[in-house]
CSV table of C-alpha atoms in Angstrom, one decimal:
chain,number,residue,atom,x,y,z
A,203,UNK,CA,-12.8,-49.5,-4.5
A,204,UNK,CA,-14.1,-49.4,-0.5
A,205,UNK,CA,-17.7,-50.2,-0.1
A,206,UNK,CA,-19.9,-48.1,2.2
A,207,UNK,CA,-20.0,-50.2,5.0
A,208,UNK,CA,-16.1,-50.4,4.6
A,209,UNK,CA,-16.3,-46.1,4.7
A,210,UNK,CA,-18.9,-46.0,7.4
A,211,UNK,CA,-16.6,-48.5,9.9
A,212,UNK,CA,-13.8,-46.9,9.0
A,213,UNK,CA,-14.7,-43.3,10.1
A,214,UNK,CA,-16.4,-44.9,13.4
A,215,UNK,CA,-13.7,-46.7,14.7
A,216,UNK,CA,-11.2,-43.8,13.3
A,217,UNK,CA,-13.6,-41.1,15.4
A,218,UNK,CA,-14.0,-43.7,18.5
A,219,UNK,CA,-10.4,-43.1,18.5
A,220,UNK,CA,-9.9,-40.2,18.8
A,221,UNK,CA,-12.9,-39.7,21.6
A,222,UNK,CA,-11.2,-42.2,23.6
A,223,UNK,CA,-8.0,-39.9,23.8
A,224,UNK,CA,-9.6,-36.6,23.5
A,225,UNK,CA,-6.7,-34.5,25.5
A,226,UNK,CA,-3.9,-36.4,23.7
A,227,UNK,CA,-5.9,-35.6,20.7
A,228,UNK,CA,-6.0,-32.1,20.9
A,229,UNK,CA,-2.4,-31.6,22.4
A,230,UNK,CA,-1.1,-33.2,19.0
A,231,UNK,CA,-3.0,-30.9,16.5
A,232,UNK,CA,-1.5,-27.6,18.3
A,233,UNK,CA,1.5,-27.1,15.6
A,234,UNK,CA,-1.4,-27.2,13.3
A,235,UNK,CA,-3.8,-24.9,15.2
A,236,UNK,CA,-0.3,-22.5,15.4
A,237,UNK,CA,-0.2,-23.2,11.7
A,238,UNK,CA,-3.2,-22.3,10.7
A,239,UNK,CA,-3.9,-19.1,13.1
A,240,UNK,CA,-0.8,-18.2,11.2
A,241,UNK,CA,-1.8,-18.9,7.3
A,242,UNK,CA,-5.5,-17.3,8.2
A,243,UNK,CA,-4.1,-14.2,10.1
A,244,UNK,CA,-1.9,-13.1,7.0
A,245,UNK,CA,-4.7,-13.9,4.4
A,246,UNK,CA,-7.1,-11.8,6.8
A,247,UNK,CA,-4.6,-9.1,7.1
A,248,UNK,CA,-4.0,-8.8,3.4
A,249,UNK,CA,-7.3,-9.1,2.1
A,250,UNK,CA,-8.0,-6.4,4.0
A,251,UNK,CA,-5.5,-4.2,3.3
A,252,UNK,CA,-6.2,-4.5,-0.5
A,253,UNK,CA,-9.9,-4.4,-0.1
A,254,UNK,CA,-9.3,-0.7,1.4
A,255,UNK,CA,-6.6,0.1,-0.8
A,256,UNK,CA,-8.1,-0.5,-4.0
A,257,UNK,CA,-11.2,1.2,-1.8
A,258,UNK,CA,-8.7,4.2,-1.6
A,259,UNK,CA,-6.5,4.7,-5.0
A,260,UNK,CA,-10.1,4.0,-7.0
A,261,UNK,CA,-10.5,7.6,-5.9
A,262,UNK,CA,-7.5,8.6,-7.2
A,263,UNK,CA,-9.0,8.0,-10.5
A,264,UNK,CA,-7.2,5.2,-12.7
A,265,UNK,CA,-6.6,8.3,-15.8
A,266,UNK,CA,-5.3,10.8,-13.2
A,267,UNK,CA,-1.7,11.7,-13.1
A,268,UNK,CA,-0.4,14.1,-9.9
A,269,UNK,CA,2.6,16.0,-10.5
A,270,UNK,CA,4.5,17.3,-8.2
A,271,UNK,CA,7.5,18.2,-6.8
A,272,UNK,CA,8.2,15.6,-5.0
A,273,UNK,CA,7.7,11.3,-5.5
A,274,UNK,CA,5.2,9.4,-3.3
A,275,UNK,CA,8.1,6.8,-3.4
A,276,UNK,CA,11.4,5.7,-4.7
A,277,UNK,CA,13.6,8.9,-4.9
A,278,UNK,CA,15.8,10.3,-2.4
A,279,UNK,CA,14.1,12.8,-0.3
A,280,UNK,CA,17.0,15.3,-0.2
A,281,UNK,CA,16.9,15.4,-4.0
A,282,UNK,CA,12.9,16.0,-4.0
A,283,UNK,CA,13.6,19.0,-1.6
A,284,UNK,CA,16.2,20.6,-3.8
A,285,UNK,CA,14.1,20.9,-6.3
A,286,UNK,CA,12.2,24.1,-7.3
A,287,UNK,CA,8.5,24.7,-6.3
A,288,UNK,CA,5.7,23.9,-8.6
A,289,UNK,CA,3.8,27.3,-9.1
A,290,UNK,CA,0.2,28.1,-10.2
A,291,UNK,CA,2.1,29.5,-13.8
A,292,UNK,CA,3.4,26.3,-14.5
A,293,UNK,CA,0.0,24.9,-14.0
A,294,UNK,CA,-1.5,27.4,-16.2
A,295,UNK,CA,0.8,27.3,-19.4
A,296,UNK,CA,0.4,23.0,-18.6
A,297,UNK,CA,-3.0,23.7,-19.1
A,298,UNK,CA,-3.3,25.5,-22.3
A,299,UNK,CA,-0.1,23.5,-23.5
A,300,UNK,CA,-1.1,19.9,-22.8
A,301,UNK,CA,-4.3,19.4,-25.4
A,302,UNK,CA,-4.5,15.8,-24.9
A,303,UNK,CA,-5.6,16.7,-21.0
A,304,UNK,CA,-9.7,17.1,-20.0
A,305,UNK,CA,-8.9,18.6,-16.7
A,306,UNK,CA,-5.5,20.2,-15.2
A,307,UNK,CA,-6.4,21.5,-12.2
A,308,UNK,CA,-3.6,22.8,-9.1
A,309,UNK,CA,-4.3,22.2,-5.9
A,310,UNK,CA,-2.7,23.9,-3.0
A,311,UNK,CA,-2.8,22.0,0.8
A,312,UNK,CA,-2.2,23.0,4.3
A,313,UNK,CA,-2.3,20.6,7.5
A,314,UNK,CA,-4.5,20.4,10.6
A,315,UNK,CA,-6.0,24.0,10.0
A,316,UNK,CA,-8.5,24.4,12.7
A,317,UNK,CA,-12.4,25.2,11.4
A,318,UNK,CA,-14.7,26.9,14.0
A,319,UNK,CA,-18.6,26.8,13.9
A,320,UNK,CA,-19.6,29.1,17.1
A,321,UNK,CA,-18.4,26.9,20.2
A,322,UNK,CA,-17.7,23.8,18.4
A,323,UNK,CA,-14.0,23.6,16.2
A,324,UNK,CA,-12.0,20.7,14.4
A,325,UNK,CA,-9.1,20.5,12.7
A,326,UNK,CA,-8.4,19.5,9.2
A,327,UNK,CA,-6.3,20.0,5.6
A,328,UNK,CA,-7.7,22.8,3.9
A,329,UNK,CA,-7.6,22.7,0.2
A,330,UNK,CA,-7.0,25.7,-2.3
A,331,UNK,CA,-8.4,24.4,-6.0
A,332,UNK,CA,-10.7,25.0,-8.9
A,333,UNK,CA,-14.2,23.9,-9.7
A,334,UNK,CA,-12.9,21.3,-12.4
A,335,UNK,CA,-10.7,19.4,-9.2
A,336,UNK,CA,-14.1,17.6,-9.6
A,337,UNK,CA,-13.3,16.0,-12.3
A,338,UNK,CA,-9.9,15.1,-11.4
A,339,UNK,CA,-11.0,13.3,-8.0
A,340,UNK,CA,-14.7,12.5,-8.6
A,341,UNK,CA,-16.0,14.2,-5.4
A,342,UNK,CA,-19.5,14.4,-5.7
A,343,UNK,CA,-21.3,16.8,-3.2
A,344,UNK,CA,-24.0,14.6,-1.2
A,345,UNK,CA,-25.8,18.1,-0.5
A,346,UNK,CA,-25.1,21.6,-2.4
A,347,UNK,CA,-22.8,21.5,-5.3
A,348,UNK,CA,-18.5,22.5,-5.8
A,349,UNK,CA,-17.7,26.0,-6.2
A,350,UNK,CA,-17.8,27.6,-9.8
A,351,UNK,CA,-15.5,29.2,-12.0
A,352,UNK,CA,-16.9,32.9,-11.2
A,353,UNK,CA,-16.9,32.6,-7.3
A,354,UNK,CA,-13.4,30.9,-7.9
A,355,UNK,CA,-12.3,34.2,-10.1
A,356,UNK,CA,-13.9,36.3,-7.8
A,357,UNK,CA,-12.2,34.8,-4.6
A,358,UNK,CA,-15.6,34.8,-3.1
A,359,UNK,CA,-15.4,33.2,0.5
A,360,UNK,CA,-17.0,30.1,-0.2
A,361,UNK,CA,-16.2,26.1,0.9
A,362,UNK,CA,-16.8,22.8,0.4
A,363,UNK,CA,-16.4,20.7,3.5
A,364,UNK,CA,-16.5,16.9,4.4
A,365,UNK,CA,-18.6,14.6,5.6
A,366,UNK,CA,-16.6,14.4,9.2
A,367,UNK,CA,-16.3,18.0,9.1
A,368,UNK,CA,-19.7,18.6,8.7
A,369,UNK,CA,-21.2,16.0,11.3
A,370,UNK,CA,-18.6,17.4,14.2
A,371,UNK,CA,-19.4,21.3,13.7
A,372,UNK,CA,-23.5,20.8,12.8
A,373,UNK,CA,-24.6,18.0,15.1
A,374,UNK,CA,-28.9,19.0,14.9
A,375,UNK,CA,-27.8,21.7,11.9
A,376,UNK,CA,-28.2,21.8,8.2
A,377,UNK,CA,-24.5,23.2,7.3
A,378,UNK,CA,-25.6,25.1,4.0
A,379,UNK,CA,-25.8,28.1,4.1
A,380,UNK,CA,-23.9,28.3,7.8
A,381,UNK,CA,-20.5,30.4,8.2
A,382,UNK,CA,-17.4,28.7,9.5
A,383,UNK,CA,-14.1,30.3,10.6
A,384,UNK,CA,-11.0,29.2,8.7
A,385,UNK,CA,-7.7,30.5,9.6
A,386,UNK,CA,-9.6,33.6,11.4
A,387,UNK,CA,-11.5,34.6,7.9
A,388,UNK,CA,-15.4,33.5,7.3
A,389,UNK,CA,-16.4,31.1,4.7
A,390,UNK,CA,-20.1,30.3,4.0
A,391,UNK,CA,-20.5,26.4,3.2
A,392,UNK,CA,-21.8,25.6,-0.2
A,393,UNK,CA,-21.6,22.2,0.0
A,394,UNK,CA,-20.6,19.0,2.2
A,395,UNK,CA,-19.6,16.0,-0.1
A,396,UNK,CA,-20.2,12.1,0.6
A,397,UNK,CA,-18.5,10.0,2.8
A,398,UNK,CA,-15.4,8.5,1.4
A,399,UNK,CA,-14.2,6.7,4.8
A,400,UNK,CA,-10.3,6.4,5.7
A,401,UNK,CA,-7.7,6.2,3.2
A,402,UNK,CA,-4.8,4.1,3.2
A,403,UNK,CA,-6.2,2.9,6.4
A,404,UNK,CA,-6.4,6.6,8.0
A,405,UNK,CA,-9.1,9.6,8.3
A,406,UNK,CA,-5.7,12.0,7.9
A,407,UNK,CA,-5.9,12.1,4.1
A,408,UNK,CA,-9.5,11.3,3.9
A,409,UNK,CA,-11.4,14.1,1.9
A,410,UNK,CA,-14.2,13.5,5.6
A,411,UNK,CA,-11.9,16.0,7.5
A,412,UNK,CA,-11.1,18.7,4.6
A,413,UNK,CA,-12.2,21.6,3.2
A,414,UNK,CA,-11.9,22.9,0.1
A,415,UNK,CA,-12.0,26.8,-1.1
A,416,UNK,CA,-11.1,28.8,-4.1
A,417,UNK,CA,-7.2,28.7,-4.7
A,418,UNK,CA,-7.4,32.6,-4.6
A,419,UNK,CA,-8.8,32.4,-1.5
A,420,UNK,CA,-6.0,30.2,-0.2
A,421,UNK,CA,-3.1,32.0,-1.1
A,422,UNK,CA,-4.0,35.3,0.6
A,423,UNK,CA,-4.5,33.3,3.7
A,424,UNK,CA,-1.7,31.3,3.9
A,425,UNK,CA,0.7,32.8,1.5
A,426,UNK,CA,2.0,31.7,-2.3
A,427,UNK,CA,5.3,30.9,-0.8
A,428,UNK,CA,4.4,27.1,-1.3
A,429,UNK,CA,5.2,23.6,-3.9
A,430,UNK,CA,1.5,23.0,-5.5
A,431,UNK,CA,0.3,19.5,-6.6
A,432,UNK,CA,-1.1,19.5,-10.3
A,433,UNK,CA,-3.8,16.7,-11.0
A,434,UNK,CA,-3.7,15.8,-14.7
A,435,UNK,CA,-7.0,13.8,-16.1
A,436,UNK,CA,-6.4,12.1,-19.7
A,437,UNK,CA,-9.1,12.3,-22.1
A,438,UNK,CA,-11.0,9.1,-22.5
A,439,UNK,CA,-9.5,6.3,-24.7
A,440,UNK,CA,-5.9,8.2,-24.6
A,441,UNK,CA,-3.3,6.0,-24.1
A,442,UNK,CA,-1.8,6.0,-20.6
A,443,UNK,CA,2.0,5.8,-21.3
A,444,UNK,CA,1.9,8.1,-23.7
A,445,UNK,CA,0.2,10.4,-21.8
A,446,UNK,CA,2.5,10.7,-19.4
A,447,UNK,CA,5.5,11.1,-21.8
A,448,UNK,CA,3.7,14.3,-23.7
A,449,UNK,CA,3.0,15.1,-19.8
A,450,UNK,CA,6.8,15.1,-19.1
A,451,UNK,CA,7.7,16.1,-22.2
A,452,UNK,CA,5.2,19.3,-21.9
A,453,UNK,CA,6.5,20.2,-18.6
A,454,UNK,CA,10.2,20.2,-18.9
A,455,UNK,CA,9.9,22.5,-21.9
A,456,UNK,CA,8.0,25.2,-19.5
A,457,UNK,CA,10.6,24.5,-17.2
A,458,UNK,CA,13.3,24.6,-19.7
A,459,UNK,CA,14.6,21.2,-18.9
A,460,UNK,CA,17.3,20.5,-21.5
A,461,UNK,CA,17.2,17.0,-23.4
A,462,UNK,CA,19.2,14.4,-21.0
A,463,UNK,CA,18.9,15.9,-17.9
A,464,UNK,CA,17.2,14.9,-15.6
A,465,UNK,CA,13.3,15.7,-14.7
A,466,UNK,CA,13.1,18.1,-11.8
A,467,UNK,CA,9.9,17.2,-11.0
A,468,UNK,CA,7.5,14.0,-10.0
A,469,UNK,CA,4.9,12.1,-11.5
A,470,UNK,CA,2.6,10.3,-9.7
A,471,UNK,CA,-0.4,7.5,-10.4
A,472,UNK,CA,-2.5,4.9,-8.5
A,473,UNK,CA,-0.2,2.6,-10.2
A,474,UNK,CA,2.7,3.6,-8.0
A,475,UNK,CA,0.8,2.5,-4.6
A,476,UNK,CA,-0.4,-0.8,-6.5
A,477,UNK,CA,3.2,-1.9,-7.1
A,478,UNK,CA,4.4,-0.6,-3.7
A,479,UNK,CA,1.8,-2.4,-2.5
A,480,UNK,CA,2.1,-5.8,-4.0
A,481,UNK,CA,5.7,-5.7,-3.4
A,482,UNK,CA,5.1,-5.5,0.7
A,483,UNK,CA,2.1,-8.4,0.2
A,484,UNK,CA,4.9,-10.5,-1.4
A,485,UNK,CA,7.5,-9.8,1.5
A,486,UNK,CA,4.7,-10.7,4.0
A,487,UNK,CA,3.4,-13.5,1.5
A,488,UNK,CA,7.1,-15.0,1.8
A,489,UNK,CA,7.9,-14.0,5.7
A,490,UNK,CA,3.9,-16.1,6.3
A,491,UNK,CA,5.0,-18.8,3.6
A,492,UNK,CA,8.4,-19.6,6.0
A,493,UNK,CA,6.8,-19.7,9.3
A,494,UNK,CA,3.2,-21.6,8.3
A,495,UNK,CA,5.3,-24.3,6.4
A,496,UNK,CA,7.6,-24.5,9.7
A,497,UNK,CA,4.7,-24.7,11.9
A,498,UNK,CA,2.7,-27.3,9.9
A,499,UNK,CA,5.6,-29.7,9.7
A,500,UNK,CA,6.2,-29.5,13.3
A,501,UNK,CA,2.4,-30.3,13.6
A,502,UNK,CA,2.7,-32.9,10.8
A,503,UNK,CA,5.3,-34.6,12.8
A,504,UNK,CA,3.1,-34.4,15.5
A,505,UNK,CA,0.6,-36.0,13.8
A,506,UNK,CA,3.0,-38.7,12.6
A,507,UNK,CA,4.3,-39.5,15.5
A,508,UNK,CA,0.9,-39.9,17.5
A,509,UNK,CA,-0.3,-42.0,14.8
A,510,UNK,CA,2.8,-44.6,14.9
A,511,UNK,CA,2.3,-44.8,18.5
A,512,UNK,CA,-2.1,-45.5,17.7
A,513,UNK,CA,-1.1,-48.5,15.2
A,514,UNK,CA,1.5,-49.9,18.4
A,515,UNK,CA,-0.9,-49.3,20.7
A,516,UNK,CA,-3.9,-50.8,18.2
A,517,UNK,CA,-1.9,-54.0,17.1
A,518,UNK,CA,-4.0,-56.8,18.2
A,519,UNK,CA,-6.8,-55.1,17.6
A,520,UNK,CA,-5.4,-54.4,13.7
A,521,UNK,CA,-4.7,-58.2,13.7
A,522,UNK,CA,-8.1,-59.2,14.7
A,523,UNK,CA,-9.9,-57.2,11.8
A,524,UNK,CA,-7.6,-58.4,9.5
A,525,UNK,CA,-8.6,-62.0,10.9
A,526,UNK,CA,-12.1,-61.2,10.2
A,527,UNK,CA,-11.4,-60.6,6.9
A,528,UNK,CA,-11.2,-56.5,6.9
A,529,UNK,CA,-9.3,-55.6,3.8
A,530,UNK,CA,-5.7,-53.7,3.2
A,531,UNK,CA,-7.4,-50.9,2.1
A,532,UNK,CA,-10.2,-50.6,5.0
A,533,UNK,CA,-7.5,-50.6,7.3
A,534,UNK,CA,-5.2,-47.6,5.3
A,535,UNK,CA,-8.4,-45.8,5.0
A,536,UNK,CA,-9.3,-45.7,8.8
A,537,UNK,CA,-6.0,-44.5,9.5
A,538,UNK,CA,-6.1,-41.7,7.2
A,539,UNK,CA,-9.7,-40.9,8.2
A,540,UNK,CA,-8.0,-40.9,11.8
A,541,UNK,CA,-5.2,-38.6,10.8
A,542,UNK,CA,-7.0,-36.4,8.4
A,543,UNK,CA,-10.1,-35.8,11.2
A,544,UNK,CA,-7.4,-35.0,13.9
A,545,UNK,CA,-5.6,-31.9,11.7
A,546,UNK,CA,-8.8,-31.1,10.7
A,547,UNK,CA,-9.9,-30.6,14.4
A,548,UNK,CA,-6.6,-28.5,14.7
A,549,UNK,CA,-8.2,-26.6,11.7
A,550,UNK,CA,-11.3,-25.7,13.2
A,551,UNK,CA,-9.8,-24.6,16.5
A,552,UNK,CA,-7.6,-22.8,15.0
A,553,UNK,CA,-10.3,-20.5,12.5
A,554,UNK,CA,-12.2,-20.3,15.8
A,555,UNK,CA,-9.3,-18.8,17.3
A,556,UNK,CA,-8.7,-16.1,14.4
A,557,UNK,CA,-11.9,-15.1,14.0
A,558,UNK,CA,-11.6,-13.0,17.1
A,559,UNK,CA,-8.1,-12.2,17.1
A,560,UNK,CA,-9.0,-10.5,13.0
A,561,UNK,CA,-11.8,-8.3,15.0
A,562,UNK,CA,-8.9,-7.3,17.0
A,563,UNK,CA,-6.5,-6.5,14.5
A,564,UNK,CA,-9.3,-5.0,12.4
A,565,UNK,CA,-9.2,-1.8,15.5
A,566,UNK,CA,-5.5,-1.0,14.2
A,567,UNK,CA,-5.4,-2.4,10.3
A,568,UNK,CA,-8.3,-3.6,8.3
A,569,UNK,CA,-8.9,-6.7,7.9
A,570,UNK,CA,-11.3,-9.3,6.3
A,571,UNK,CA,-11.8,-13.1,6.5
A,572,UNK,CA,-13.2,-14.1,3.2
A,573,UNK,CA,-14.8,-17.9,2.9
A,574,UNK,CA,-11.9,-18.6,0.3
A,575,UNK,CA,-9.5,-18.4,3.6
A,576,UNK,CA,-11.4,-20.3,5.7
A,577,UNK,CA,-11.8,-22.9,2.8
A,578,UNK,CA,-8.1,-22.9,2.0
A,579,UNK,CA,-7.3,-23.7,6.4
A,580,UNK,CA,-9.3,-26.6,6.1
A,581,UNK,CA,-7.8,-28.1,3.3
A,582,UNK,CA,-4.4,-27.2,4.3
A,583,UNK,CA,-4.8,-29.0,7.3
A,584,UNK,CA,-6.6,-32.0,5.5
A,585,UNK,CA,-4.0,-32.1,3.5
A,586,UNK,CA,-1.0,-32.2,6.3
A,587,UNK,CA,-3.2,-34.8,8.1
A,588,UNK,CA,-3.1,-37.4,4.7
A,589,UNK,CA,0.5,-36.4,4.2
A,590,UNK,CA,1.7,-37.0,8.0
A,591,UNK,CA,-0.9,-40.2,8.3
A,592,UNK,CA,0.3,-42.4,5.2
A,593,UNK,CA,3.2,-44.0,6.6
A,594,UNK,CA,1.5,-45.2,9.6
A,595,UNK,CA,-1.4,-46.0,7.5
A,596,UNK,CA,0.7,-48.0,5.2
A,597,UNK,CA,2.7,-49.8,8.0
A,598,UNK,CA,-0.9,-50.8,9.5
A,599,UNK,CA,-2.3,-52.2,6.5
A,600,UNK,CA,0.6,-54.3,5.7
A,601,UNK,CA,0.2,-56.3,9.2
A,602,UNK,CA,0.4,-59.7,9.2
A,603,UNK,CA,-2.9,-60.6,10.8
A,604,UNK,CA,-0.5,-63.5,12.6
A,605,UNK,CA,1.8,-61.6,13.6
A,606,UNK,CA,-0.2,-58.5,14.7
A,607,UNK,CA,-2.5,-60.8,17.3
A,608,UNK,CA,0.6,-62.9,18.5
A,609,UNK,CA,1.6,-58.6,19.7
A,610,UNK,CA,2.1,-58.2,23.2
């Protein structure tokens, strides 16, 4: 067991060291500043794109299916676009077919329409729906409410617009009650709904910069000749797989899909981005994995190499402690200390280094560095330090004290 002098001498002489050679120091830990700019980066990078992914599917809604004619991923897009359009009669014999559903609601998009307020305009999806599209997406108005089922029947000229929306057209303005111009027609704003923030790392699809109006509305604007999305919401407690097979099942009879052919039609959940997503982290995990483990072992042969060439250069000095009666282990130990505390340095030069470079990359993707990351680069390069400082350890505190003075 070392004693506390034993510790205490050993991490002075071990930091004297490295003091006395502070540029040959820091030139050895660079494969392990490269190494761990590297492993902190990716961990940055990915914690931050789940953080705002798991930000933006939780407003999917985890009991929220979207069919569709066509797949967020996986199927070949020329075989989504032969497919036939989704209409608003599918939707409406899905709704009084599918009894295990609390909400089917159809929703009907156009991109970058431009909304006018007197001088002021901005463009954004518009959105024809129903009042229960509520419930399937959980907005929540933060002033005013949705529309209702009799202005939706009625195809009064009524909308729902974001939170970006609303701050660019009313800067000094209460929007309620105000008229904005949508495709040429007026619309009186009856509500504005709470700040989401980006999704999937963009304001495009964010609910901010849309608007939402009565599906009536909608199609006398821009036409019916269009594929509608239907969002499906489960009733509590229902099982999810099953779910979706009535779903399917449901919807190929109204489209008279025969048993054994194939559906013409897609069905969509969060779950589809979360898989999509973990399988890119594990690419990137992998692709990080190879070129941190190449970097560290060139800095751990670094290290190595520096610290043979410390116990040649240190010799006599080894053999004269060893003469003074300094034990095997007090000797192993400094060295170790002296490895350890140089790929530690490389550690903390190279966190220092990410810090800002994650601010950067948080201006294109978002990014976050949790303590766990910063935790897990130290001991990653404590680690490498003891692993590339134990043979040269272990050659120094087998010296013979006779031998190691007699060194010229």
């Amino acid at each position: 067991m070392l004693r506390l002098y034993e510790f205490k001498e050993g991490i002075s002489i071990a930091f004297g060291a490295i003091a006395d050679n502070k540029m040959r120091s820091i030139l050895t830990t660079l494969g392990i500043v490269i190494g761990v700019v590297v492993v902190t980066l990716m961990a940055t990078v990915i914690e931050g794109l789940g953080m705002a992914l798991d930000k933006s599917i939780s407003s999917l809604g985890a009991d929220v299916y979207y069919l569709s004619k066509w797949d967020w991923f996986g199927s070949e897009w020329w075989k989504s676009r032969n497919r036939k359009d989704v209409t608003f009669r599918e939707a409406e014999l899905l709704k009084d077919q599918l009894h295990i559903a609390e909400a089917v609601v159809p929703v009907v998009s156009t991109w970058q329409q431009t909304m006018k307020y007197r001088n002021r305009s901005v463009k954004g999806n518009i959105n024809g729906t129903e009042p229960a599209y509520e419930l399937t997406s959980g907005v929540v108005p933060a002033d005013g409410r949705f529309f209702n089922e009799y202005e939706a029947a009625a195809g009064r000229p009524v909308c729902v617009i974001g939170a970006d929306v609303a701050s660019n057209l009313f800067e000094r303005e209460d929007p309620l009650g105000k008229t904005i111009k949508i495709g040429g027609f007026s619309y009186r704003i009856i509500g504005v709904l709470e700040k989401e923030g980006e999704f999937l790392g963009t304001s495009f699809f964010s609910k901010d910069t849309q608007a939402f109006i009565p599906a009536e509305n909608f199609l006398k604007m821009f036409g019916s000749n269009r594929s509608i999305d239907i969002h499906v919401k489960m009733f509590p407690g229902v099982d999810k797989e099953d779910a979706k097979e009535e779903m399917i099942g449901v919807f190929r009879s109204i489209r008279g899909v025969k048993p054994g052919e194939e559906i013409d039609f897609g069905v969509n959940t969060q779950d589809f981005l979360k898989q999509i997503f973990d399988s890119v982290v594990s690419t990137i995990g992998v692709v990080g994995f190879l070129i941190t483990s190449l970097s560290l072992l060139v800095g751990g042969v670094g290290i190595m190499n520096i610290m043979f060439v410390s116990v040649k250069e240190r010799t006599r000095e080894i053999g004269t402690r060893k003469a003074l009666g300094a034990k095997r282990r007090s000797i192993l130990f400094q060295f170790l200390v002296e490895a350890a505390t140089l790929c530690l340095l490389g550690g903390l030069i190279g966190l220092a280094l990410s810090f800002p470079l994650s601010l950067i990359i948080d201006e294109v993707l978002p990014s976050k560095m949790p303590v766990w990351v910063v935790v897990l680069s130290l001991t990653i390069s404590i680690g490498v330090g003891l692993i590339s400082g134990i043979i040269p350890a272990w050659t120094a505190a087998r010296m013979d004290p006779v031998d190691a003075l007699r060194y010229e």
